[in-house]
Structures are given as structure tokens and as C-alpha cells.
Amino acid sequence: MAKEKVRIEDISKPVEQLVKLTLDDLMPLPPPYDKPGEEPELTEPSPDWRDRYVTDLDGYIAIDLPWKPKTKEEEEELVKKFLSGLQKLLDKENNWTFLQPLMLSIEYCARCQTCSDACPIYISSGRKEIYRPTYRAEVLRRIIKKYLSPGGKIKAKFTGDIELNAKTVIRLAEDAYRCTLCRRCTQTCPIGVDNGLISHEIRKLFSQEMGIAPKALHELGTVQHLQKGSSTGLTPEGFKDIIEFIEDDIEEKLGRRIKIPVDEKGAEILLIHNAGEYLSWPENPAAFAILFEEAGISWTLSSEQVAYDAVNYGVWYDDVQLARVATKHAEIAAKLEVEKIVVGECGHAHKAISVVADRVLADEYNIPRESCMPILWDIVRKKKINFDPEKNNFPVTLHDPCNMVRLMGVVEPQRKILHELAPQFREMTPNGVYNYCCGGGSGFAIMQSMNFPEWRNAVAARMKFKQILEAFQDCISPDINKYVCAPCSNCKGAIRDMLDYYNAPEKCSIYYGGLVELMVNAMVDLEEPFIEWEFH
Amino acid sequence: MIWLQALVYFSFTVFVLVVLAKVVKYATMPIHLRWELYPVPHEKGRAEHGGSYFEEADWWKKPRETTLIGELKDMLMEMLFIKRVFEYKRPLWWFTYPFHTGIYLILVWFALVFIGALFEIAGFPISTALVQQLGFLSWLPPLIYYLTWIVGVLAMALMLIFGLGLLFRRLADEGMRSYSSPIDYFNLLFIIAVVATGVAAWQYDSDFAVARSFMKSLITFSPLPSVSGATVLHVVLLSLLFLYLPFTKMTHFFGKYFTYHKVLWEDEPNLRGSEIESEIKKVLNYRISWSAPHMKPGMTWADEVLKVSPNEIGVWKKEEEK
């Protein structure tokens, strides 16, 4: 656990833990968090985790499987499996999905480090080498050059050496889960090299070859999604119960009952929400129902397994699982004979079905897919509903979900809505396509095992927390309620946990929620405020 | 010195062939999943804020509006000014930009020497004197003469000074040093050596007249003029550099085309019945040999997706729990 700089070749070092984080190293935060003692201390990993789980990188565990090899044979087997997976990653048929982008990024990095300072995790951690965007990329590049190319062992002496042992493999796997795939680094690369993609490809290697991935993403994520209907475990019956509950809730707030359309064949839109909304933030699907009904939109939800959960965790770690989930979504939309699929406030589901999985859908599965944002903006722009912006007269800032903005280009509609309906709207700096990740990207928001949430809150979410505090510096006093508008379920989850970790609702009265809640809150027809300023 | 001439032809041919082969290799890779990154500069009216056609409801019913000018502008800013390094790593830009300008200028110098050689082959000598036979273009040869000199000297100076500067920076910048391998230093030293011998050769050929007649011989396949030892050494090193370049990451001059145009700015939607859709159907027939518990090795991608029932999807288990 040396304090000195970690070098590339140190990844194979036979030490128990390569890096240890301390609060002093981390990026300072603005007031009122600028004094010592304002944030929780970092903890040591529990000693009994060390034998079974991989604490060998920085003491934190993202991959919550007891996969650490114990014997020499297990270690050798692991290295062998890793190399066979790596070969497949470089193979046309096994990895047509990303072969060209991967090869380009392996080949052309000039090691100029222009990208490093774009990374919120690298900066927040106090510039720890293992989090530098180029670190894992360089490790992978050296392994490929040394172990998979002819004369590699000799060439490695000149092109950069590395030792591939079990430590290298397990640390590389963990390190691939210290990057949120936000791809801010890629925006700064003069050559167009994509170090975020390298993290994605390393994750794929472990998942597709060995089945190694955080449980929240794989076993309880895509696998549960395909088998039970939702990564939350929500069943079709449970879903229908919640819809009824939401209808009751709407009746209470709106003064009249709305029938939420479910499984309505031939509707124009199949709206799909992240199922986390139904369980954690039912006010969000409720607000969608109110807006779509009031605006007279032809829409439906689906109660069929998989289709009432928009998530597609495959986009973060496994192309086959990505394709399976996306195809299932499309299949159900085709059965319902809708014109298009519209994704609710869920960033990665936006990107997964509209952008990344666009190229796994063909023929009857190739159904138009859209973001909800332009539709919501049309409601405001065309004055389909009466709004009174004065009802939203409190400080509001907007968090840009990376998947929706930098990675899909949906930037303006949500801003235009806020400019119309939130008089005290202020931007974060930077924002739009140059935003910072919430810290929950690429699955981190739902990975709650062992000590991973501590790392997420203290390091990955730190830059976003700083931005939120800065956006509200003029009204930071707890007397004023403030609203972080995050139109994405996973971002909301990460922001909820982050605010809670830093005790920000109590210290600064910072709350969070989606965009549609703000819209409904501004509706003239509603007598009581829709936003309740309760932290949940 | 037939061997020197042969070496030049050989290394230049290898350079062209290997670069072509690499371009073909990347150009013929299968279609990949979409992975664009905004801002995408060809999105008309939206590139300024980084938007895409997804900002429009029913985008798939509307014609796509793109702007080639937007794309060219971004490309040229990057090619001519290395914009991203200027914006995100200014201290490096002060070295890398003049260095790369030196490379561009030396390419211009080669072009000028080549054109000058063609003029001389046609019987119009390149010197400070006007060439009356060329009529109203009589000023062209002296223009080429002076331009060759200015461009050549400037290019050598920039590459030499800032090549050394880059070497120094690589050693001084901790982040760069720890990621540099012997080959990175070798590459820089190699280029510096080529330029340094070029400077030495220039001492015996102050107005590049020898360079021009050297080029003349290369074009006309006739024997080389007699040249200084410094020139021989320079030409040998330069030829070796040309042989070596296509095998290194220094080929990013074309790699960059693919990273931007084929990945980061590639936002072509898969509309029904489009060419992309038929490409996709092709790659979905590739076979998988991944061996995780949730895979069925040997199946095609299409079958993995459509024919594996959810209950057959296995998950990782510890050996003793299997």
C-alpha cells in the first residue's frame, strides 16, 4: 500500500492491496463541506472479504462474486481463461460489435495524457494512477502486444513490459469497474481514442468468457430481467398492483381518476419506464400518465415480462445480453402493434435501445425508438396543458444524464422545458454534452454490495456533488428548498445515495427528482403541489 | 550509388503498400454497434449544442439534415491546429503543434522539390532568375526556388527544436514519462536523427539544388548525382524511417479518419430496408464461441438472441457449489 506512484507494471505486484485511498487525497468540496469532519471517514475492507473477494486493487469490491483464485492451479486456469477471452475480443465473429472501435483505440493512443484531466474519477481521487483513463487501456494494450502477438516477449522489452499473472487479471477486472463509461475522456482525445470503450471491452471479456460480472448487473440484472420480467424482481402481477396504486394516487392529487392504459393494442406509443421508478419513485410514472392523458397522447404501458422494465444493463458489460433484452423489448412492441417505443426518464435505456442496440434489430424487430424528451417539450411548446411557472419558484438545477446527452445528443428539449417552467433554473458548470457523470453510471448506481457504495459516493459521485453545491452556492442555506432535476432513474439513485451520504438534505435542503414531476407541479389544474419535498 | 536509389524506391513502395493494407484492414472490418459521441459536427443546426436528430419527435419520419461544412470545419481545426490538445492540454500543445507544423511543412517541401524537379526535366531551370520561355509565368521558377528554401529551412528548424522539446517534455511530465516505453523515445530520436542529418546535408546544398537533382534522378530512373556523405546518411535514415513508420502508431494520420468518421461521428440510423439493416442481418449470422455459462458456443448471434430460452441462461458458480 505504497504512497508512491503506481506504475503500469505494478498491476501484477504480489501485494495485498495496490492502493489505499484516504480522505486527505480526495478533491476538496465547496462550502459547507470545506471543513474537516463534514464527510464520513473511509473504511477498511472487512478482513474476511480478502480471501474470497478481490480487494487487491484499492480495497473496494465491485465484482461481488467470490471468484478470487486460491491455489496455483486456479490462478493458472484464470490466466488461461483470460487469454482465451482476450483472443475472442479481437476476433471478427465473436466481437463484430466493437472490433473496429477497439482495434483503433488499442493501436493509436499516443500516451499524451490529454484525456486524463477530463475524468471526474481520476480528478476526484486526487489523481490516483489506477483511475487514469489510460491506465487500464495501457495494461490491456501491453498484454495484447506481449502475449498475443508473434515475438511479443521480446518486443515487450521495447514497447512496454507487463507481467500477466492472476493479480493482473483480477485487478484489471476490478479496475474496469472504476470507470463509469461516461466517455468524457474520449471527447478530449486528438486522435479519437476511446478509453471508456476499453473499460467496456474488458468488462465484456470477463462476462462473455467467464460469466464474471457484478451480480447487480448480471445475475440479478439482465438474467433476472429475462427470466422474471424485471431486474427489480417485479412480476407482471406486482406491476399491475402498482399501476392501480398509482391510479389511486393520481385521483387523490388531480381530483379525478385516470385510467392508465396497459397492453392497449394499436396505441401510437409504447412507453417504457425503468421499473425502479414504480418501486422507488412512483410519482414519476404517475406524472407521465397525467401529462400524456392531459395532452391527449395515444399511448400504452405493457404488463408483459421484460417490457415493463426499460433497463438494459447489457449495454454496460455484455453484448449478447444487450441484444437479448433489446430484442425482447422490440418483440413486445411489435406484438402490441404500436408505432414506436418511447423511453421514459432512464438514460441508459435511452442509449441502449435507440443507439447501441439499433444495430441488432432487423425486420419486424426494427421498430422506431425515441426519447420522451421531445414529446414532453412539444406538450409545453404547443401549450397542450396550462402551466403556471410560478408554482416552481424555487432553485432548480439540471443534471445531464451522460447516456441521454453526450452519448445520444438529446440536449435541448429538457432545457427548454426548464427555461419555460422553472423561473430559478440555473445550469451546472460544465453542462450539456460536457457534463460530469452522476457517479452512478455504467451500473454503479445499482451496485450496492459490501463497500462499493462508499467508493461510489466518496469518489465517483464527488465531482457531481461538487457541481450541485456550486450551482446552489447563492442559496445554500437549509432554509431554502432546492431541486436537482435528474431525468434518469439511475442518476436519481446515485444522487439520492450521494445526498444521503453527505447528509445534504438536512445540511443544505437539497432534494432531487425527475423532470415530469416539475412539469406536473406547474400544472394550473393541480390544487396541491405535486412535489412534496420529502427525501426518499 | 544504385543501392541508395534502390533503397529509396523500396522503402517508399513498402510505405505505400503497408499503409494501404492497413487502411483496407480497417475499412473492411464488419459493421459495429453504434457508439457515437456528441457533439457530432455534421448534425445541422444542432452541432453547436451537441444535439442529434433524437431531439425531434418522430425523427424517423423526417429527412435527416446533415452539414458537410460542419464536419469539415471540425476536421480542419483538428488537422491544422490540433484543437483538442490546445483546449485540453495547452502546455503540450506549445511543443506538439510546432512539431506537427514542421511535418506538414516538410511534406510541402517535398512537393516543392518534386515540382521543381519536373520543371527542370521540362527544361526550365529552378534558380533566382526569371525563365522567359515561360512567358507570363516566368516568375514561377524563382518562386519555387525561394519557397523551397524558406519552407525547407523552417520545417527543419521546427522539427528539430520542437522534436527535442517533445523529448524533453516526455521526460519532464510525470504522467507522460510513466506511460512511455523505450520505443516512444526511440521514435522521437529517430525523427530527430533524420532531421539532424538533413540539416547536415543542407550544409553542402544550401539552396537545395542537389535535392532537386536527386529527385530528378528518382523520377527519371537515371543515376543519382554525386552527393555528400551527409546526404547519403540522411537519405538512408529517411528511407529506414519510411520503412518503419507504417508499422507504428505514428500512422495515426489515417487512423484518425476511422476513429472520427467511422466511430465517433457515425450516427447513421438503421431504418427499415436500409443498407445498414442488410449489413446487420449478415453479422447476426456470425458464430459465437464465448464460453460463459449464459452462452451457447457454436450458435449464431441471431440464435443466441432468439432461440435461447431465458431459463437456459446460466450464471457463474463457485467450483464447489456447482
Tab-separated table of C-alpha atoms in Angstrom, chain A residues 330-509:
chain	number	residue	atom	x	y	z
A	330	ALA	CA	-38.882	-4.775	-29.693
A	331	GLU	CA	-40.759	-8.062	-29.945
A	332	ILE	CA	-43.366	-6.937	-27.419
A	333	ALA	CA	-43.767	-3.570	-29.147
A	334	ALA	CA	-44.350	-5.396	-32.429
A	335	LYS	CA	-46.968	-7.591	-30.775
A	336	LEU	CA	-48.760	-4.536	-29.430
A	337	GLU	CA	-48.671	-3.050	-32.930
A	338	VAL	CA	-47.532	0.323	-31.638
A	339	GLU	CA	-45.974	2.857	-33.962
A	340	LYS	CA	-42.952	3.461	-31.784
A	341	ILE	CA	-41.257	2.777	-28.477
A	342	VAL	CA	-40.722	5.803	-26.261
A	343	VAL	CA	-38.331	5.603	-23.336
A	344	GLY	CA	-39.197	7.382	-20.083
A	345	GLU	CA	-36.691	9.082	-17.815
A	346	CYS	CA	-33.940	6.492	-17.941
A	347	GLY	CA	-30.656	7.460	-19.563
A	348	HIS	CA	-29.041	4.124	-20.275
A	349	ALA	CA	-32.319	2.685	-21.557
A	350	HIS	CA	-32.445	5.627	-23.960
A	351	LYS	CA	-28.992	4.892	-25.300
A	352	ALA	CA	-29.327	1.120	-25.229
A	353	ILE	CA	-32.448	0.845	-27.328
A	354	SER	CA	-32.016	3.916	-29.561
A	355	VAL	CA	-28.301	3.981	-30.230
A	356	VAL	CA	-26.285	0.907	-29.266
A	357	ALA	CA	-28.856	-1.811	-29.921
A	358	ASP	CA	-30.002	-0.019	-33.077
A	359	ARG	CA	-27.723	-2.423	-34.892
A	360	VAL	CA	-29.019	-5.687	-33.514
A	361	LEU	CA	-32.620	-5.134	-34.578
A	362	ALA	CA	-33.757	-6.084	-38.059
A	363	ASP	CA	-37.016	-6.659	-39.933
A	364	GLU	CA	-40.042	-6.984	-37.645
A	365	TYR	CA	-37.924	-6.030	-34.627
A	366	ASN	CA	-36.772	-2.816	-36.253
A	367	ILE	CA	-39.362	-0.523	-34.687
A	368	PRO	CA	-38.801	3.223	-34.358
A	369	ARG	CA	-37.480	4.177	-30.942
A	370	GLU	CA	-37.457	7.632	-29.374
A	371	SER	CA	-36.688	9.699	-26.326
A	372	CYS	CA	-39.559	11.077	-24.219
A	373	MET	CA	-37.878	14.487	-24.069
A	374	PRO	CA	-39.003	15.940	-27.423
A	375	ILE	CA	-42.563	14.738	-26.736
A	376	LEU	CA	-42.552	16.457	-23.347
A	377	TRP	CA	-41.185	19.638	-24.910
A	378	ASP	CA	-43.934	19.526	-27.552
A	379	ILE	CA	-46.515	19.459	-24.759
A	380	VAL	CA	-45.077	22.683	-23.345
A	381	ARG	CA	-44.287	24.339	-26.674
A	382	LYS	CA	-47.679	23.643	-28.197
A	383	LYS	CA	-49.400	24.638	-24.935
A	384	LYS	CA	-51.323	21.396	-24.765
A	385	ILE	CA	-51.544	21.836	-20.988
A	386	ASN	CA	-51.850	25.016	-18.913
A	387	PHE	CA	-48.787	25.632	-16.796
A	388	ASP	CA	-48.040	28.273	-14.194
A	389	PRO	CA	-44.243	28.560	-13.802
A	390	GLU	CA	-44.678	30.499	-10.544
A	391	LYS	CA	-45.591	27.210	-8.911
A	392	ASN	CA	-41.974	26.147	-9.494
A	393	ASN	CA	-40.453	29.250	-7.998
A	394	PHE	CA	-37.559	27.607	-6.194
A	395	PRO	CA	-33.918	26.992	-7.209
A	396	VAL	CA	-33.632	24.220	-9.778
A	397	THR	CA	-30.566	22.827	-11.493
A	398	LEU	CA	-30.370	20.191	-14.202
A	399	HIS	CA	-28.241	17.102	-14.193
A	400	ASP	CA	-27.451	15.808	-17.685
A	401	PRO	CA	-27.512	12.014	-17.842
A	402	CYS	CA	-24.445	11.052	-19.910
A	403	ASN	CA	-26.294	8.358	-21.806
A	404	MET	CA	-29.017	10.722	-22.948
A	405	VAL	CA	-26.826	13.746	-23.639
A	406	ARG	CA	-23.173	13.107	-24.510
A	407	LEU	CA	-23.910	9.642	-25.866
A	408	MET	CA	-27.197	10.297	-27.660
A	409	GLY	CA	-27.408	14.017	-28.322
A	410	VAL	CA	-30.691	14.784	-26.534
A	411	VAL	CA	-29.629	18.099	-25.028
A	412	GLU	CA	-32.075	20.921	-25.642
A	413	PRO	CA	-35.685	19.739	-25.080
A	414	GLN	CA	-35.266	19.265	-21.334
A	415	ARG	CA	-33.526	22.663	-21.016
A	416	LYS	CA	-36.229	24.434	-22.952
A	417	ILE	CA	-38.838	22.939	-20.620
A	418	LEU	CA	-36.940	24.153	-17.582
A	419	HIS	CA	-36.437	27.622	-19.056
A	420	GLU	CA	-40.228	27.798	-19.511
A	421	LEU	CA	-41.353	26.208	-16.279
A	422	ALA	CA	-38.674	26.856	-13.643
A	423	PRO	CA	-38.044	30.573	-13.047
A	424	GLN	CA	-34.992	29.917	-10.863
A	425	PHE	CA	-33.377	27.404	-13.181
A	426	ARG	CA	-29.587	27.565	-13.223
A	427	GLU	CA	-27.108	25.430	-15.142
A	428	MET	CA	-24.275	23.478	-13.599
A	429	THR	CA	-20.754	24.067	-14.914
A	430	PRO	CA	-19.893	22.359	-17.197
A	431	ASN	CA	-23.175	21.103	-18.618
A	432	GLY	CA	-24.803	19.619	-21.705
A	433	VAL	CA	-22.566	17.278	-23.652
A	434	TYR	CA	-19.620	18.282	-21.469
A	435	ASN	CA	-21.390	17.391	-18.197
A	436	TYR	CA	-19.984	15.236	-15.437
A	437	CYS	CA	-21.421	11.801	-14.653
A	438	CYS	CA	-23.562	11.481	-11.514
A	439	GLY	CA	-21.153	8.822	-10.288
A	440	GLY	CA	-23.717	6.076	-10.779
A	441	GLY	CA	-23.036	5.494	-14.462
A	442	SER	CA	-22.449	2.093	-16.073
A	443	GLY	CA	-24.318	0.257	-13.317
A	444	PHE	CA	-22.646	1.824	-10.286
A	445	ALA	CA	-25.967	3.274	-9.075
A	446	ILE	CA	-27.406	-0.191	-8.547
A	447	MET	CA	-24.255	-1.896	-7.273
A	448	GLN	CA	-24.832	-1.848	-3.519
A	449	SER	CA	-22.692	-4.759	-2.316
A	450	MET	CA	-20.183	-4.567	0.500
A	451	ASN	CA	-18.093	-1.383	0.426
A	452	PHE	CA	-18.713	-0.360	-3.184
A	453	PRO	CA	-21.288	2.344	-2.299
A	454	GLU	CA	-18.669	4.069	-0.150
A	455	TRP	CA	-16.317	4.305	-3.118
A	456	ARG	CA	-19.125	5.480	-5.388
A	457	ASN	CA	-20.216	8.232	-3.003
A	458	ALA	CA	-16.787	9.399	-1.921
A	459	VAL	CA	-15.009	9.195	-5.282
A	460	ALA	CA	-17.223	8.570	-8.327
A	461	ALA	CA	-20.035	10.946	-7.295
A	462	ARG	CA	-17.738	13.543	-5.773
A	463	MET	CA	-17.458	15.752	-8.840
A	464	LYS	CA	-21.221	15.800	-9.321
A	465	PHE	CA	-21.764	16.629	-5.660
A	466	LYS	CA	-19.304	19.496	-6.027
A	467	GLN	CA	-21.168	20.763	-9.096
A	468	ILE	CA	-24.517	20.594	-7.303
A	469	LEU	CA	-23.173	22.539	-4.334
A	470	GLU	CA	-21.655	25.132	-6.644
A	471	ALA	CA	-24.879	25.565	-8.568
A	472	PHE	CA	-26.661	26.384	-5.310
A	473	GLN	CA	-23.973	28.446	-3.562
A	474	ASP	CA	-26.181	31.570	-3.646
A	475	CYS	CA	-28.930	29.778	-1.738
A	476	ILE	CA	-27.070	27.032	0.088
A	477	SER	CA	-28.795	27.732	3.436
A	478	PRO	CA	-31.068	24.905	4.606
A	479	ASP	CA	-33.956	27.385	4.783
A	480	ILE	CA	-34.390	27.237	1.033
A	481	ASN	CA	-35.567	24.050	-0.672
A	482	LYS	CA	-33.573	23.244	-3.776
A	483	TYR	CA	-34.301	20.772	-6.568
A	484	VAL	CA	-31.797	18.774	-8.615
A	485	CYS	CA	-33.671	17.741	-11.731
A	486	ALA	CA	-32.271	14.422	-12.911
A	487	PRO	CA	-34.314	12.928	-15.749
A	488	CYS	CA	-32.826	9.442	-15.314
A	489	SER	CA	-33.573	6.662	-12.830
A	490	ASN	CA	-30.005	5.570	-12.290
A	491	CYS	CA	-28.780	9.146	-11.925
A	492	LYS	CA	-31.568	9.695	-9.395
A	493	GLY	CA	-30.466	6.619	-7.490
A	494	ALA	CA	-26.879	7.799	-7.437
A	495	ILE	CA	-27.870	11.338	-6.449
A	496	ARG	CA	-30.165	10.037	-3.713
A	497	ASP	CA	-27.346	7.964	-2.236
A	498	MET	CA	-24.842	10.789	-2.628
A	499	LEU	CA	-27.058	13.397	-0.955
A	500	ASP	CA	-27.775	10.957	1.834
A	501	TYR	CA	-24.083	10.070	2.270
A	502	TYR	CA	-23.166	13.738	2.683
A	503	ASN	CA	-26.337	14.440	4.655
A	504	ALA	CA	-27.183	17.191	2.171
A	505	PRO	CA	-30.987	17.213	2.567
A	506	GLU	CA	-30.530	18.154	6.205
A	507	LYS	CA	-27.487	20.398	5.860
A	508	CYS	CA	-28.487	22.216	2.690
A	509	SER	CA	-32.112	21.214	1.886
